[in-house]
Amino acid sequence: MPNNEFGDFQTPLALALQCLKVLELPGDARLLEPTCGVGSFLEAGATVSPASERQGLELHPEYAEKAARWGRVEVANIFHTRLPDHVSWTTDGPLYVVGNPPWVTSAELNRMESDNLPPKENFKGAKGLDALLGSSNFDVCEYILLKVLNEYRAEPFTLGMLCKTQVARNVIEYAASSGMPLAGADVYRIDSMKWFDAGVDACWFVVHVDSSRPADYTARIHGDVFAPEESAENRFGVVDGRLVSDVDRYSGVRVADGASPYEWRSGMKHDASGVFELVATPAPATKEGVALDLEAEFVYPFLKSTDIFRGRHRDLTKWVIVPQKTFGAETASLELKAPALWKYLNANGEALDGRKSSIYRNRPRFSVFGHGDYTYAPYKVAVSGLHKKPLFQLVAPLNNQPVVLDDTCYFLPFREGVEAAVVTAVLNSQPCIDLIESLVFWDSKRPITKKLLARIDLNQLPYDSGLVCESAAKYAAAADIPFDESTARKLLGAFGAVVLGPVS
Ligand SMILES: C[S@@+](CC[C@H](N)C(=O)[O-])C[C@H]1O[C@@H](n2cnc3c(N)ncnc32)[C@H](O)[C@@H]1O
């Protein structure tokens, strides 16, 4: 994708035409394209609505000159132009602000030493936008959409922009938090690989602005901009101030969108798999097959998110070295306490010293992180943060040792197996899956996050307690945990209330 500092990849005419067809432009439309490039959207506008009044702004004079075939085009910098002050019209039909702003982030621009960025003071006081500009990295396209919505909020108009789907979500969230008069939106997916050679989820984002209509911060999601007549898949948007991915599914389980009674943890990180991760033969061995006779108290059974997702959590296939009990604890005493491990770590000292993350800077030499007492809890309920399906597994000791999870997993730690089995059953119950599916955006790199899991109030989920007890018994049996139904029943609705007591 030619992604230079100007986000200069011009929209193919066929796509611009289809986007405007979706808008069903009236004959007297006023069409404004704030970063019009060579004018694909103005040309498309001239085709679908020949009598429309069309205007464009563009930074580069040579592009503006080309675009001027299709409307009135000025050379201007969007970041220094307040659109309603600058653009005057000779007609008064419905307004459409359309286009394809640069898809580039402020961090990328900083790396390119480009100053094609909005001045920081632009939106002082405009709730949401000042926060956006203040953040260390923001999407320039998102900024332009919010700028347009903010500047034209006083009049009814339709915004239609090509953007990343993530940008569409952020815009809806900002618009809701700052009370912009949105009256609903539509997201039509586009094949960004085909049109822009870009491997990113993108869409034709249509927003209706109208302060005379009830505020609506939801967006219908349509499968394909080339099949707009197909009914929407579902709606995402802001409900009660919270962004949800499926508004209708959410309505049945929103009572449980609150706070988890337990603290979710993420797994351990070490940034040196070649050194810390060992193969189970079943005894610990290097990946090259060299058996290692290390002090057992520093070596734990190890599972990764794929093991959790694929249901391989009862198999001992990997070990991991944990050189210190908690983050930051010294590792020098290993020399006396664990001479074999000390020798092994020193032999691999170069690889460990070369770890890039700043978390290891000024720390004991053989540090790992993301571990504490909870790491050694015998029972855990774990989920993969990387896979696109919520599937919770009950992790019980292997080789009579607590299992350590890697940092692509999230988990709840438990001292008691029955409690872990019941929580596993509740998390896998249909109401919980409904809640997760109505909150998650599966196109994210890490769809399931700690933040999302922390929103699940297990005590409010409308599950069937009979079914939950039945499946808890099965999870317990599969993990060789003696199951006591009366304890299980006591837990239902009282999670976190120290009935058995989780590990902090
Ligand atoms: C992704 S291209 C899209 C062009 C056109 N909208 C289209 O769809 O074919 C983005 C355009 O924004 C222009 N641009 C970048 N920064 C700008 C700025 N600060 N002010 C105005 N235009 C800008 C670029 O020159 C480029 O032509």
JSON list of C-alpha atoms and ligand atoms in Angstrom, two decimals, residues 6-11 33-37 40-41 58-60 63 76-79 100-102 116, ligand 1:
[
{"chain": "A", "resi": 6, "resn": "PHE", "atom": "CA", "xyz": [-0.24, 12.22, 2.61]},
{"chain": "A", "resi": 7, "resn": "GLY", "atom": "CA", "xyz": [-2.07, 8.86, 2.65]},
{"chain": "A", "resi": 8, "resn": "ASP", "atom": "CA", "xyz": [-1.95, 9.26, -1.09]},
{"chain": "A", "resi": 9, "resn": "PHE", "atom": "CA", "xyz": [-3.74, 6.30, -2.61]},
{"chain": "A", "resi": 10, "resn": "GLN", "atom": "CA", "xyz": [-6.44, 7.53, -4.91]},
{"chain": "A", "resi": 11, "resn": "THR", "atom": "CA", "xyz": [-9.79, 5.78, -4.90]},
{"chain": "A", "resi": 33, "resn": "GLU", "atom": "CA", "xyz": [-14.84, 16.29, -0.65]},
{"chain": "A", "resi": 34, "resn": "PRO", "atom": "CA", "xyz": [-12.33, 17.67, 1.89]},
{"chain": "A", "resi": 35, "resn": "THR", "atom": "CA", "xyz": [-9.21, 15.74, 0.69]},
{"chain": "A", "resi": 36, "resn": "CYS", "atom": "CA", "xyz": [-10.23, 15.22, -2.90]},
{"chain": "A", "resi": 37, "resn": "GLY", "atom": "CA", "xyz": [-6.96, 14.17, -4.54]},
{"chain": "A", "resi": 40, "resn": "SER", "atom": "CA", "xyz": [-12.62, 10.31, -7.86]},
{"chain": "A", "resi": 41, "resn": "PHE", "atom": "CA", "xyz": [-15.60, 11.10, -5.65]},
{"chain": "A", "resi": 58, "resn": "GLU", "atom": "CA", "xyz": [-6.78, 19.28, -1.84]},
{"chain": "A", "resi": 59, "resn": "LEU", "atom": "CA", "xyz": [-3.29, 19.97, -0.56]},
{"chain": "A", "resi": 60, "resn": "HIS", "atom": "CA", "xyz": [-1.45, 19.25, -3.80]},
{"chain": "A", "resi": 63, "resn": "TYR", "atom": "CA", "xyz": [-4.12, 16.95, -8.01]},
{"chain": "A", "resi": 76, "resn": "ALA", "atom": "CA", "xyz": [-6.13, 24.08, 0.88]},
{"chain": "A", "resi": 77, "resn": "ASN", "atom": "CA", "xyz": [-4.86, 22.26, 3.92]},
{"chain": "A", "resi": 78, "resn": "ILE", "atom": "CA", "xyz": [-7.73, 20.59, 5.76]},
{"chain": "A", "resi": 79, "resn": "PHE", "atom": "CA", "xyz": [-5.90, 20.95, 9.05]},
{"chain": "A", "resi": 100, "resn": "ASN", "atom": "CA", "xyz": [-11.28, 8.97, 1.38]},
{"chain": "A", "resi": 101, "resn": "PRO", "atom": "CA", "xyz": [-9.06, 10.78, 3.87]},
{"chain": "A", "resi": 102, "resn": "PRO", "atom": "CA", "xyz": [-5.44, 9.68, 4.38]},
{"chain": "A", "resi": 116, "resn": "ASN", "atom": "CA", "xyz": [1.16, 16.95, 7.81]},
{"chain": "B", "resi": 1, "resn": "LIG", "atom": "C1", "xyz": [-6.39, 8.64, 0.26]},
{"chain": "B", "resi": 1, "resn": "LIG", "atom": "S1", "xyz": [-6.10, 9.98, -0.83]},
{"chain": "B", "resi": 1, "resn": "LIG", "atom": "C2", "xyz": [-7.68, 10.07, -1.43]},
{"chain": "B", "resi": 1, "resn": "LIG", "atom": "C3", "xyz": [-7.88, 10.97, -2.55]},
{"chain": "B", "resi": 1, "resn": "LIG", "atom": "C4", "xyz": [-9.28, 11.08, -3.03]},
{"chain": "B", "resi": 1, "resn": "LIG", "atom": "N1", "xyz": [-10.14, 11.44, -1.94]},
{"chain": "B", "resi": 1, "resn": "LIG", "atom": "C5", "xyz": [-9.80, 9.81, -3.62]},
{"chain": "B", "resi": 1, "resn": "LIG", "atom": "O1", "xyz": [-10.66, 9.18, -3.00]},
{"chain": "B", "resi": 1, "resn": "LIG", "atom": "O2", "xyz": [-9.37, 9.40, -4.70]},
{"chain": "B", "resi": 1, "resn": "LIG", "atom": "C6", "xyz": [-5.87, 11.29, 0.28]},
{"chain": "B", "resi": 1, "resn": "LIG", "atom": "C7", "xyz": [-5.68, 12.64, -0.33]},
{"chain": "B", "resi": 1, "resn": "LIG", "atom": "O3", "xyz": [-5.58, 13.58, 0.74]},
{"chain": "B", "resi": 1, "resn": "LIG", "atom": "C8", "xyz": [-4.66, 14.58, 0.36]},
{"chain": "B", "resi": 1, "resn": "LIG", "atom": "N2", "xyz": [-4.20, 15.23, 1.58]},
{"chain": "B", "resi": 1, "resn": "LIG", "atom": "C9", "xyz": [-3.30, 14.74, 2.46]},
{"chain": "B", "resi": 1, "resn": "LIG", "atom": "N3", "xyz": [-3.10, 15.63, 3.46]},
{"chain": "B", "resi": 1, "resn": "LIG", "atom": "C10", "xyz": [-3.91, 16.68, 3.21]},
{"chain": "B", "resi": 1, "resn": "LIG", "atom": "C11", "xyz": [-4.18, 17.90, 3.89]},
{"chain": "B", "resi": 1, "resn": "LIG", "atom": "N4", "xyz": [-3.52, 18.20, 5.01]},
{"chain": "B", "resi": 1, "resn": "LIG", "atom": "N5", "xyz": [-5.09, 18.75, 3.38]},
{"chain": "B", "resi": 1, "resn": "LIG", "atom": "C12", "xyz": [-5.74, 18.44, 2.23]},
{"chain": "B", "resi": 1, "resn": "LIG", "atom": "N6", "xyz": [-5.53, 17.31, 1.53]},
{"chain": "B", "resi": 1, "resn": "LIG", "atom": "C13", "xyz": [-4.62, 16.43, 2.02]},
{"chain": "B", "resi": 1, "resn": "LIG", "atom": "C14", "xyz": [-3.60, 13.82, -0.38]},
{"chain": "B", "resi": 1, "resn": "LIG", "atom": "O4", "xyz": [-2.86, 14.68, -1.24]},
{"chain": "B", "resi": 1, "resn": "LIG", "atom": "C15", "xyz": [-4.42, 12.78, -1.14]},
{"chain": "B", "resi": 1, "resn": "LIG", "atom": "O5", "xyz": [-4.75, 13.25, -2.42]}
]
